[in-house]
mmCIF file of C-alpha atoms in Angstrom:
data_model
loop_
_atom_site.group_PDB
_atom_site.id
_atom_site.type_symbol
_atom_site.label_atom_id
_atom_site.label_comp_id
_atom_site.label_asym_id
_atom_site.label_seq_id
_atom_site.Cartn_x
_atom_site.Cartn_y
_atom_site.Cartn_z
ATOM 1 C CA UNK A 1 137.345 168.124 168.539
ATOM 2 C CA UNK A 2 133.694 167.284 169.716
ATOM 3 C CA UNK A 3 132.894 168.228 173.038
ATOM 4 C CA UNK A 4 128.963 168.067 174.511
ATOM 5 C CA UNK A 5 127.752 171.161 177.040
ATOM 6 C CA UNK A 6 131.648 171.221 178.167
ATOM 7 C CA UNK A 7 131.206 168.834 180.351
ATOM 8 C CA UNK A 8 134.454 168.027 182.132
ATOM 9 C CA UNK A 9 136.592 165.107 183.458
ATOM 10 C CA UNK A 10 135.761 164.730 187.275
ATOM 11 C CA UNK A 11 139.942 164.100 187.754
ATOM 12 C CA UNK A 12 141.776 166.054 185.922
ATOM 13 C CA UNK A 13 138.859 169.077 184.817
ATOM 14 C CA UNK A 14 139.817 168.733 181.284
ATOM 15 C CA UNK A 15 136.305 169.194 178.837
ATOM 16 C CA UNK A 16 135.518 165.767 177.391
ATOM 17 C CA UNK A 17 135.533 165.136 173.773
ATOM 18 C CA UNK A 18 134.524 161.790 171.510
ATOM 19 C CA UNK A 19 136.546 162.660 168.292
ATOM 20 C CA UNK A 20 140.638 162.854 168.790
ATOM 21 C CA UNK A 21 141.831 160.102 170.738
ATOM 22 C CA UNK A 22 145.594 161.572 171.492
ATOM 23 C CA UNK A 23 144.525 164.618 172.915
ATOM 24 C CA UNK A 24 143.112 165.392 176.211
ATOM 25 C CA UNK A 25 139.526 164.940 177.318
ATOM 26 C CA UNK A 26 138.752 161.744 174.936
ATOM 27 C CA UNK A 27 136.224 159.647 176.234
ATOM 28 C CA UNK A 28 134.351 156.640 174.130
ATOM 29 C CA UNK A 29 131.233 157.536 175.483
ATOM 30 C CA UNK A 30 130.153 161.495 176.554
ATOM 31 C CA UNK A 31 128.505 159.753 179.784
ATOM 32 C CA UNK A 32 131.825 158.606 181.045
ATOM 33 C CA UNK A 33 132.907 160.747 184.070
ATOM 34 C CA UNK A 34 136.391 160.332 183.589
ATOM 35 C CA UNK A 35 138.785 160.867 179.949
ATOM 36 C CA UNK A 36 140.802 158.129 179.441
ATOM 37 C CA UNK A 37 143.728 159.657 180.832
ATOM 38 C CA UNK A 38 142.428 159.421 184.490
ATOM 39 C CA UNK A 39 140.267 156.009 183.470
ATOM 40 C CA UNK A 40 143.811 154.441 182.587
ATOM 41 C CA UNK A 41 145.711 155.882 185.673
ATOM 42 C CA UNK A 42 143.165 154.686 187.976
ATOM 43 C CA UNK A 43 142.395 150.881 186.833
ATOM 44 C CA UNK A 44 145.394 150.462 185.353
ATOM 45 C CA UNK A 45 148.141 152.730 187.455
ATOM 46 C CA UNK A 46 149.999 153.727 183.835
ATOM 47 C CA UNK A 47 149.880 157.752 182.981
ATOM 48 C CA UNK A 48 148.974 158.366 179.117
ATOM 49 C CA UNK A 49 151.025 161.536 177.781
ATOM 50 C CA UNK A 50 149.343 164.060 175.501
ATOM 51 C CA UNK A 51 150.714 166.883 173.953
ATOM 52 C CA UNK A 52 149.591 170.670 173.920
ATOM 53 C CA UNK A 53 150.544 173.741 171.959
ATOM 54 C CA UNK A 54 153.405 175.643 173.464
ATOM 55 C CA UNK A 55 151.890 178.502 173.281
ATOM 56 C CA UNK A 56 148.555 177.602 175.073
ATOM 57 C CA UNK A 57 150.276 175.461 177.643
ATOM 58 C CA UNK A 58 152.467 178.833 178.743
ATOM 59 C CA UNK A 59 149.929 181.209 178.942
ATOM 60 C CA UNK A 60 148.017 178.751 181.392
ATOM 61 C CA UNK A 61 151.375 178.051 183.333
ATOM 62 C CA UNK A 62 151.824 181.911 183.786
ATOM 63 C CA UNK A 63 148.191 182.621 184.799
ATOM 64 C CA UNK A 64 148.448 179.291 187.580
ATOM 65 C CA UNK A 65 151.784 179.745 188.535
ATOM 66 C CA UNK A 66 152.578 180.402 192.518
ATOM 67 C CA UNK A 67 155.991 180.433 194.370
ATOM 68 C CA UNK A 68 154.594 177.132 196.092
ATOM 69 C CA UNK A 69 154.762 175.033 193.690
ATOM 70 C CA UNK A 70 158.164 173.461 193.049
ATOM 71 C CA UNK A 71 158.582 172.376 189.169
ATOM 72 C CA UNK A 72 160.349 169.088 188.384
ATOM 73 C CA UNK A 73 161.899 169.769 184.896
ATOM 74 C CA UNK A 74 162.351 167.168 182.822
ATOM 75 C CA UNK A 75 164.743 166.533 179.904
ATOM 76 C CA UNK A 76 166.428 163.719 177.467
ATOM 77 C CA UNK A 77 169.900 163.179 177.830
ATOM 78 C CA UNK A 78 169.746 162.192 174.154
ATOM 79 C CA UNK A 79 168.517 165.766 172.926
ATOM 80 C CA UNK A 80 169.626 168.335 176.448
ATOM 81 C CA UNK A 81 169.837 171.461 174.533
ATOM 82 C CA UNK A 82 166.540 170.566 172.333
ATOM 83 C CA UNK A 83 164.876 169.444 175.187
ATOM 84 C CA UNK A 84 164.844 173.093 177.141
ATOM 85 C CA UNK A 85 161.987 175.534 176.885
ATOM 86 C CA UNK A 86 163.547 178.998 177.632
ATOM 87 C CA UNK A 87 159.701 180.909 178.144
ATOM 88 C CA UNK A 88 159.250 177.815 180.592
ATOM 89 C CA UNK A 89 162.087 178.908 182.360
ATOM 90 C CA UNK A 90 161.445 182.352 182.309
ATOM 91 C CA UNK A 91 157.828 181.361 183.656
ATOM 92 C CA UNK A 92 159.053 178.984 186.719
ATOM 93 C CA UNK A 93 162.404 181.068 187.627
ATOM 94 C CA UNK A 94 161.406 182.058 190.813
ATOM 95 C CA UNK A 95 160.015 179.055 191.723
ATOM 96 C CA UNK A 96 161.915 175.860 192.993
ATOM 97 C CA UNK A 97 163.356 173.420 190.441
ATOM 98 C CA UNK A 98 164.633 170.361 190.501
ATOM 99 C CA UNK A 99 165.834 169.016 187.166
ATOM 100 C CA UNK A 100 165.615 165.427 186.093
ATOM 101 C CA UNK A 101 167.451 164.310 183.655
ATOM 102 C CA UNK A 102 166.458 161.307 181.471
ATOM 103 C CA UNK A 103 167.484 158.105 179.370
ATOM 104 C CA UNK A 104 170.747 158.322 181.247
ATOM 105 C CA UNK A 105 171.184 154.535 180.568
ATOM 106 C CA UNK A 106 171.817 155.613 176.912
ATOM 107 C CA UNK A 107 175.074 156.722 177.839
ATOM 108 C CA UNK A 108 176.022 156.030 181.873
ATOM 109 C CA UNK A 109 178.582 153.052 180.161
ATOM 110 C CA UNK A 110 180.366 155.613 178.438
ATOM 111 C CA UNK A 111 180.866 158.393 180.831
ATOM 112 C CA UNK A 112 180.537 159.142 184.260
ATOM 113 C CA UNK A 113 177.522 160.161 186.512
ATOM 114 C CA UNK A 114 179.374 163.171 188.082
ATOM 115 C CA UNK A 115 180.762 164.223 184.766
ATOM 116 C CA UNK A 116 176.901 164.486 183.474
ATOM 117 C CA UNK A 117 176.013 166.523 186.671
ATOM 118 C CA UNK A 118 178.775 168.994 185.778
ATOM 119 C CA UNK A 119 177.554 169.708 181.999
ATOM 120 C CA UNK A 120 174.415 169.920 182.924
ATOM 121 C CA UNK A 121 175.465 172.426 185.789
ATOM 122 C CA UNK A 122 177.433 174.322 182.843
ATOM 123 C CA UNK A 123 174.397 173.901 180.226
ATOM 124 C CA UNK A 124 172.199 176.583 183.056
ATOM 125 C CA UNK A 125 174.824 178.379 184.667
ATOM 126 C CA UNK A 126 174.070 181.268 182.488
ATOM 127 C CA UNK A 127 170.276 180.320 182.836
ATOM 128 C CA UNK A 128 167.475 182.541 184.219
ATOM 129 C CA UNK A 129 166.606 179.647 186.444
ATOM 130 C CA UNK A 130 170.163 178.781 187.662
ATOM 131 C CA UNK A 131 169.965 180.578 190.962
ATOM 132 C CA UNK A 132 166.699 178.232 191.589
ATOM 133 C CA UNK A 133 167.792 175.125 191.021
ATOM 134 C CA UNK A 134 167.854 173.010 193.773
ATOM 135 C CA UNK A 135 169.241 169.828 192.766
ATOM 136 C CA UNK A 136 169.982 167.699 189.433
ATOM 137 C CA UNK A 137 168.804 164.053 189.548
ATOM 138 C CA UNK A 138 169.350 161.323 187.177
ATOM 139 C CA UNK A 139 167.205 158.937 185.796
ATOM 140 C CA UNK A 140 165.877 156.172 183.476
ATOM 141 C CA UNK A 141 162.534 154.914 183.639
ATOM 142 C CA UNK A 142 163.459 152.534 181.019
ATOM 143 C CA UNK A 143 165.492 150.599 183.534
ATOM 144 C CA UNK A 144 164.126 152.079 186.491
ATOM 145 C CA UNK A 145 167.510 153.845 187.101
ATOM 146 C CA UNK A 146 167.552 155.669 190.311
ATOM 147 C CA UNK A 147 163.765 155.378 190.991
ATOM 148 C CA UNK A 148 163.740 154.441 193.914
ATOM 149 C CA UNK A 149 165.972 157.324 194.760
ATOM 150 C CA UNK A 150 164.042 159.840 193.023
ATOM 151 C CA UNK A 151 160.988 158.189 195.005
ATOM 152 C CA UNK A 152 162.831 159.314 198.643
ATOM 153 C CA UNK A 153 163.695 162.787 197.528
ATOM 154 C CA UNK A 154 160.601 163.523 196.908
ATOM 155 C CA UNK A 155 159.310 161.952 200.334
ATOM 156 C CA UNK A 156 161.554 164.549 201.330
ATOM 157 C CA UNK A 157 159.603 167.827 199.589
ATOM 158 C CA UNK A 158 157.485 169.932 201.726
ATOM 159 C CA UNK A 159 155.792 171.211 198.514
ATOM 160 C CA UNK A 160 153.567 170.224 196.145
ATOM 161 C CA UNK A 161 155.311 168.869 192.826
ATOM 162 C CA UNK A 162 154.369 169.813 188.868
ATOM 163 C CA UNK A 163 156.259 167.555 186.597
ATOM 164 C CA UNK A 164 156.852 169.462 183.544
ATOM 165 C CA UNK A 165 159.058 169.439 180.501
ATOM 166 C CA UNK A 166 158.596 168.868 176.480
ATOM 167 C CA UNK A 167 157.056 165.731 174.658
ATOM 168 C CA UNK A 168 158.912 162.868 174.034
ATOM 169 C CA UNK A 169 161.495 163.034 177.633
ATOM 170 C CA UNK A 170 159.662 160.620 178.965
ATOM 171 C CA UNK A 171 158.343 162.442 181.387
ATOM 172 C CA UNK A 172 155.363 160.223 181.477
ATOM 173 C CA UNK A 173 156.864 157.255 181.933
ATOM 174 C CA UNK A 174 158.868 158.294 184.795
ATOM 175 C CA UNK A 175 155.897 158.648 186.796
ATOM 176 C CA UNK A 176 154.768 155.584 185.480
ATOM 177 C CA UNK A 177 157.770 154.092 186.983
ATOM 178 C CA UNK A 178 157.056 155.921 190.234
ATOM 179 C CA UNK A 179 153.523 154.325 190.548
ATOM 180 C CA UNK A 180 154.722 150.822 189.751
ATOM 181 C CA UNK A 181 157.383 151.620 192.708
ATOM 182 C CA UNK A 182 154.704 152.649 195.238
ATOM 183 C CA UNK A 183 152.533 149.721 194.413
ATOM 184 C CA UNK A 184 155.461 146.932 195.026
ATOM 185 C CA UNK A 185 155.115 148.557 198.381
ATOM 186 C CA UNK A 186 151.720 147.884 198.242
ATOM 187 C CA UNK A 187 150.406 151.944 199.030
ATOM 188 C CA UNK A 188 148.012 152.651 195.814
ATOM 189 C CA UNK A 189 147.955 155.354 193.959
ATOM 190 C CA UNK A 190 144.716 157.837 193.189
ATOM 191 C CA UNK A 191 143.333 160.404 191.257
ATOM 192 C CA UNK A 192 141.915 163.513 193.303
ATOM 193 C CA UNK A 193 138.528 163.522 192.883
ATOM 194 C CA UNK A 194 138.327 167.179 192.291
ATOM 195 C CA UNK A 195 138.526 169.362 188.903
ATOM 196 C CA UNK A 196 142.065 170.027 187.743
ATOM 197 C CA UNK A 197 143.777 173.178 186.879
ATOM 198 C CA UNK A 198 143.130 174.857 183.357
ATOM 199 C CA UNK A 199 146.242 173.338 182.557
ATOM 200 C CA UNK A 200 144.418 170.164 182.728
ATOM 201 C CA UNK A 201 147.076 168.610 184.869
ATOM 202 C CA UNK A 202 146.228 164.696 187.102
ATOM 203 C CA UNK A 203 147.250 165.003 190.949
ATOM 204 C CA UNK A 204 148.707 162.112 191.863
ATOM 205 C CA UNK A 205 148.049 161.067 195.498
ATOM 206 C CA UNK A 206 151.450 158.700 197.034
ATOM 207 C CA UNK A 207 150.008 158.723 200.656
ATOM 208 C CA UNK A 208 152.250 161.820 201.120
ATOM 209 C CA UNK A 209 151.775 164.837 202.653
ATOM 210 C CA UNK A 210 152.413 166.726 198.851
ATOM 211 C CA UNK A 211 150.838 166.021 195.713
ATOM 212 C CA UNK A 212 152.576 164.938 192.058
ATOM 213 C CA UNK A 213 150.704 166.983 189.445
ATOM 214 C CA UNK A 214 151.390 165.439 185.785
ATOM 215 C CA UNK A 215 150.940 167.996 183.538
ATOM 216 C CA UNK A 216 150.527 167.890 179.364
ATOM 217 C CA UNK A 217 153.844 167.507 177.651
ATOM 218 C CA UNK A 218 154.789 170.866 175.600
ATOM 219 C CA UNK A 219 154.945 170.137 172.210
ATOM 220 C CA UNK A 220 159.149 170.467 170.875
ATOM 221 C CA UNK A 221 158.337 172.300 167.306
ATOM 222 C CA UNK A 222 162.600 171.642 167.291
ATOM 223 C CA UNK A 223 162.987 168.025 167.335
ATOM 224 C CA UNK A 224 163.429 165.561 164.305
ATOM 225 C CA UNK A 225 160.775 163.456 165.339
ATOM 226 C CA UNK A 226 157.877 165.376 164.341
ATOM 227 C CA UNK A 227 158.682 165.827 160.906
ATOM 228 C CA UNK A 228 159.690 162.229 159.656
ATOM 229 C CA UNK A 229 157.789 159.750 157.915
ATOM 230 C CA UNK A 230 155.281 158.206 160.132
ATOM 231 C CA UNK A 231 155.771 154.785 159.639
ATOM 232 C CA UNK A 232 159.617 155.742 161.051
ATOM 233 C CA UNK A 233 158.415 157.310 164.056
ATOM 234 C CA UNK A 234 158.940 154.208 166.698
ATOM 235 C CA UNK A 235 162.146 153.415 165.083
ATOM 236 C CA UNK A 236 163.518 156.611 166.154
ATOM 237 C CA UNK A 237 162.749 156.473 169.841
ATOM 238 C CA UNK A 238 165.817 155.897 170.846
ATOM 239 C CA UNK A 239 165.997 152.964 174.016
ATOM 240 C CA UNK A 240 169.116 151.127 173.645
ATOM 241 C CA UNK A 241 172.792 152.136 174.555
ATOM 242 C CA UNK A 242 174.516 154.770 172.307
ATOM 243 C CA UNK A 243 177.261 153.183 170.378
ATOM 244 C CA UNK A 244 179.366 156.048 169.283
ATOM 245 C CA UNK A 245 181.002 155.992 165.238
ATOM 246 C CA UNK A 246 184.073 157.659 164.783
ATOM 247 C CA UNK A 247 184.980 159.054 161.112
ATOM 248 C CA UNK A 248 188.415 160.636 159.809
ATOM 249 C CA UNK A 249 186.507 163.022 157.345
ATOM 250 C CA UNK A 250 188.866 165.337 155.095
ATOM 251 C CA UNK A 251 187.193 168.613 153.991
ATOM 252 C CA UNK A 252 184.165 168.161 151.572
ATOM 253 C CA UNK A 253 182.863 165.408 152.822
ATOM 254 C CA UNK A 254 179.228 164.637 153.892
ATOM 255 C CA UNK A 255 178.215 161.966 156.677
ATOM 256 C CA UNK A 256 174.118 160.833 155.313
ATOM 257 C CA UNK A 257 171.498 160.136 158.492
ATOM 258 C CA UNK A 258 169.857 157.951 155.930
ATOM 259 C CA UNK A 259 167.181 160.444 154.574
ATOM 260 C CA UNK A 260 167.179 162.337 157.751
ATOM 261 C CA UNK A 261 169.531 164.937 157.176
ATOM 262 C CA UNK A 262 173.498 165.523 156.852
ATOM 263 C CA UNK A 263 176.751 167.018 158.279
ATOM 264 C CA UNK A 264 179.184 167.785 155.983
ATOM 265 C CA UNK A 265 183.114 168.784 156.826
ATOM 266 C CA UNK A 266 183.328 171.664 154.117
ATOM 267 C CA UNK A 267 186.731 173.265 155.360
ATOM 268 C CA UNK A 268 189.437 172.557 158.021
ATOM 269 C CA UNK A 269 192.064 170.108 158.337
ATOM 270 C CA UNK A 270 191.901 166.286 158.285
ATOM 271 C CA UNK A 271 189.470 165.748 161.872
ATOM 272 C CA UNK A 272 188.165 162.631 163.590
ATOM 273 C CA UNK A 273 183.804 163.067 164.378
ATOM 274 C CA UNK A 274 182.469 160.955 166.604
ATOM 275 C CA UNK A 275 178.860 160.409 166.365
ATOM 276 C CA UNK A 276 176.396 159.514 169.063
ATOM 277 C CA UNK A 277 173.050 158.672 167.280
ATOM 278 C CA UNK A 278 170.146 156.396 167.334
ATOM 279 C CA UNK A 279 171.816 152.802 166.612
ATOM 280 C CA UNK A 280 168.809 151.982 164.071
ATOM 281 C CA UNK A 281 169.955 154.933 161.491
ATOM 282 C CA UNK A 282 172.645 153.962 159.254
ATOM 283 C CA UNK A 283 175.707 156.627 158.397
ATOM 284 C CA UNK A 284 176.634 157.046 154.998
ATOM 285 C CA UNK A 285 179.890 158.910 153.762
ATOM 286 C CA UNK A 286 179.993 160.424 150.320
ATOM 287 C CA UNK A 287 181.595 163.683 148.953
ATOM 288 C CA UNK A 288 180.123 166.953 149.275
ATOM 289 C CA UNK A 289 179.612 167.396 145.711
ATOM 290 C CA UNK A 290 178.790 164.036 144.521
ATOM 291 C CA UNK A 291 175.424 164.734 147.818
ATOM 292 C CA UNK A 292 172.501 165.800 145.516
ATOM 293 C CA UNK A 293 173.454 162.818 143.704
ATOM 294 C CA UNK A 294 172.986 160.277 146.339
ATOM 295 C CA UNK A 295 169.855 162.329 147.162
ATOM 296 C CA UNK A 296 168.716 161.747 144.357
ATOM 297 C CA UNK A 297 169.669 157.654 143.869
ATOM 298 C CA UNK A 298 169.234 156.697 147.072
ATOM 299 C CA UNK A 299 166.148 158.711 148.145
ATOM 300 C CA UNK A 300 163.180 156.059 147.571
ATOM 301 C CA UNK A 301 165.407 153.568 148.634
ATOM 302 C CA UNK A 302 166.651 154.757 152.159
ATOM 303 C CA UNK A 303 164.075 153.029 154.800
ATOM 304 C CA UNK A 304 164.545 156.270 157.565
ATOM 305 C CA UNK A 305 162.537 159.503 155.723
ATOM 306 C CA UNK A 306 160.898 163.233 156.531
ATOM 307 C CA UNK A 307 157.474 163.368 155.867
ATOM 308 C CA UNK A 308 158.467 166.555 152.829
ATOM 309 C CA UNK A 309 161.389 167.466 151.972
ATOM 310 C CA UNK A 310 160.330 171.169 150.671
ATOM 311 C CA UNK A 311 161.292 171.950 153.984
ATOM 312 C CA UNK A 312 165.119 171.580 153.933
ATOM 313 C CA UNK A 313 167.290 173.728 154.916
ATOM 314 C CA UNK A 314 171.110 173.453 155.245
ATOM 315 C CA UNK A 315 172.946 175.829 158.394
ATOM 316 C CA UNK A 316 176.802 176.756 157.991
ATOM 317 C CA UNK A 317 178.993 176.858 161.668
ATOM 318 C CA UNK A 318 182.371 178.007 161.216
ATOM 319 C CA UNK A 319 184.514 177.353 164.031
ATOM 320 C CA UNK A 320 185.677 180.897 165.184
ATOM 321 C CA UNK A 321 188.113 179.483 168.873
ATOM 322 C CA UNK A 322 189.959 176.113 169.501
ATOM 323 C CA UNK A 323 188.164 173.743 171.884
ATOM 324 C CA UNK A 324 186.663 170.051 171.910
ATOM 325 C CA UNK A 325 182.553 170.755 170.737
ATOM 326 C CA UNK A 326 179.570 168.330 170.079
ATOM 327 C CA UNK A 327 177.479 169.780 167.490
ATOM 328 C CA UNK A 328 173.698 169.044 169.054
ATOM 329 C CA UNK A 329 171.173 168.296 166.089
ATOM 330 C CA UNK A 330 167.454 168.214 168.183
ATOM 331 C CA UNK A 331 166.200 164.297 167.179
ATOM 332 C CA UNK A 332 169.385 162.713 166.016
ATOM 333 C CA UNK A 333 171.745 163.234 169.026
ATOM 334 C CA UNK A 334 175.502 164.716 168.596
ATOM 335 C CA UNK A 335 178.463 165.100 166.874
ATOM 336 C CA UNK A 336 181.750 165.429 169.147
ATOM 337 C CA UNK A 337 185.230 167.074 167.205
ATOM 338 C CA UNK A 338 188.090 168.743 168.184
ATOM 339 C CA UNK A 339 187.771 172.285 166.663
ATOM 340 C CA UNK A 340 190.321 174.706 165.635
ATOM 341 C CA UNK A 341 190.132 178.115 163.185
ATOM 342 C CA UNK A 342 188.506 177.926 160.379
ATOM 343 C CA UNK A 343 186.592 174.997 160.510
ATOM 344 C CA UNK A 344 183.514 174.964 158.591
ATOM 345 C CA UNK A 345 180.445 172.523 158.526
ATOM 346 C CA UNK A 346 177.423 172.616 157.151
ATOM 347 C CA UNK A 347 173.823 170.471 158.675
ATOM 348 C CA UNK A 348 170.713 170.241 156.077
ATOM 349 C CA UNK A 349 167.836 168.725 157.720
ATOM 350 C CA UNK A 350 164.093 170.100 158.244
ATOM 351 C CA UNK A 351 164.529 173.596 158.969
ATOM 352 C CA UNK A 352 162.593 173.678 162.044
ATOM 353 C CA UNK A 353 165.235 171.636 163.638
ATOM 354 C CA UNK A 354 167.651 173.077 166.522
ATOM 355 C CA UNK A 355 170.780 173.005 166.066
ATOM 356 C CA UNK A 356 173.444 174.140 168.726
ATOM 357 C CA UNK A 357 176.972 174.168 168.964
ATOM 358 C CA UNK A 358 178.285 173.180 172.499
ATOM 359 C CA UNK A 359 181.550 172.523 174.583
ATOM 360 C CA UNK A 360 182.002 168.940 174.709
ATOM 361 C CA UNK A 361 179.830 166.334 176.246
ATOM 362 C CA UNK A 362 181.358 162.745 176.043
#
């Protein structure tokens, strides 16, 4: 990136820079006093969400960080596990937290909201941040689920909030829906006219006593979604209802994301596997050693691909204790079984992708 004399953004106090327009500081024109972040939130009220490296957006957290701040915590319904950051936690866990959980409409017709409350609440019960948290909200800013409600709790916080969580939870767009809320009732929103934090975070001003702080979104090395095909990527946003698919799969047999990835049954008894995924990508059943074979015929063909494919890697679970599990795969959503003994399954995908094994969720 290009920046001139590090001259920074009057809002926010990131430097400005000409050359990357998806990253912080971009301006058109090195005389403009505000990046186009800021420039957008204050003509147009709608927040612009840029990424940052984990690792830099930490070690700013952890050198800024004060028991004042309370840390809304965002994360996707459609990818909980894969949407956690445990050094975040670590960072924030004595501070007060409020998580807000996202996308719910993709499932609230299939299960209900107090059931969703207590898996979160058994996801971080054994979390560093558990003892902190001070209450679970849920939301879609798609719909503008429980907006308005998130709006009076935090009418109700005597600190000032720092919305934080990984890329693509939509933590953006909640406050997006937030500002469109606050300006139906006709009190606008503004950007403090002072330099930001090094963490190059907007304060929000709602005519409260607190301030919002938006911060970067961390980028999630772990999810699907940065390492397919780019001409995929909006496709895989997922915005609509889940609508589950239930196979009977004997052993050796391999369920096909398209060219995303697979999950195949290699031992156990005959087992019903319900999968929740993105509605655009198509299943495909085939046997487990007939796979590098439809790999192969199907490859160029199959409209949903990663960006290389040196990078596969396949991970065995064997089921060790009885118990109903969803098998979590970061980007494509889950897989829910009943597991006994002896079960065995095998997931080949991009080996940067998390995979985690889970009690139940729907």
């Amino acid at each position: 990136m290009t920046s001139y004399n590090n001259k920074k953004c009057i809002g926010c106090g990131v430097v400005l820079q000409t050359t990357e327009e998806n990253h912080p500081g971009f301006v058109k024109n090195i005389t403009q006093d505000y990046c186009l972040r800021c420039f957008r939130l204050m003509n147009y009220n709608e927040i612009i969400d840029y990424d940052v490296d984990p690792q830099q957006f930490l070690t700013q957290l952890k050198n800024n960080n004060n028991l004042q701040h309370h840390y809304f915590y965002v994360l996707d319904i459609y990818d909980l596990p894969g949407t956690r950051n445990i050094a975040l936690e670590e960072i924030i866990q004595h501070n007060e937290i409020t998580l807000i959980i996202n996308k719910v409409d993709l499932v609230n017709k299939l299960i209900n909201e107090q059931k969703i409350i207590s898996y979160v609440k058994n996801i971080f019960s054994a979390a560093i941040i558990n003892r902190n948290i001070k209450n679970i909200i849920l939301v879609s800013s798609l719909k503008n689920y429980h907006i308005e409600e998130l709006y009076q709790y935090i009418t109700q916080q005597k600190k000032d909030l720092y919305v934080v969580g990984c890329s693509n939870t939509g933590k953006s767009s909640i406050l997006n829906s937030l500002i469109k809320l606050v300006n139906n009732n006709n009190k606008p929103i503004v950007v403090s006219n002072h330099f930001g934090t090094t963490l190059d975070n907007i304060a929000l001003d709602f005519n409260l006593p607190i301030k919002i702080y938006d911060t970067p979104g961390v980028f999630n090395t772990t999810n699907l979604l940065n390492y397919v095909n780019k001409n995929n990527y909006k496709k895989l946003l997922v915005n609509k209802i889940l609508r589950p698919i239930t196979f009977q799969l004997n052993a050796e047999q391999t369920i096909f994301y398209e060219g995303l990835g697979s999950v195949t049954y290699l031992a156990g008894d005959k087992t019903s596997f319900h999968f929740y995924k993105n509605n655009n990508i198509i299943l495909h059943r085939t046997k487990y050693q007939n796979q590098d074979q439809y790999w192969q015929n199907n490859l160029d063909k199959l409209s949903l691909q990663l960006n290389n494919y040196a990078d596969i890697q396949t991970t065995e679970i064997t089921i060790s204790q009885a118990n109903n599990y969803s098998l979590w795969i970061s980007g494509l959503g889950w897989v829910t079984f009943q597991g006994s003994p002896g079960q065995k399954l095998l997931i080949t995908t991009n080996k940067n992708i998390k995979i985690t094994l889970a009690k139940r969720f729907i």
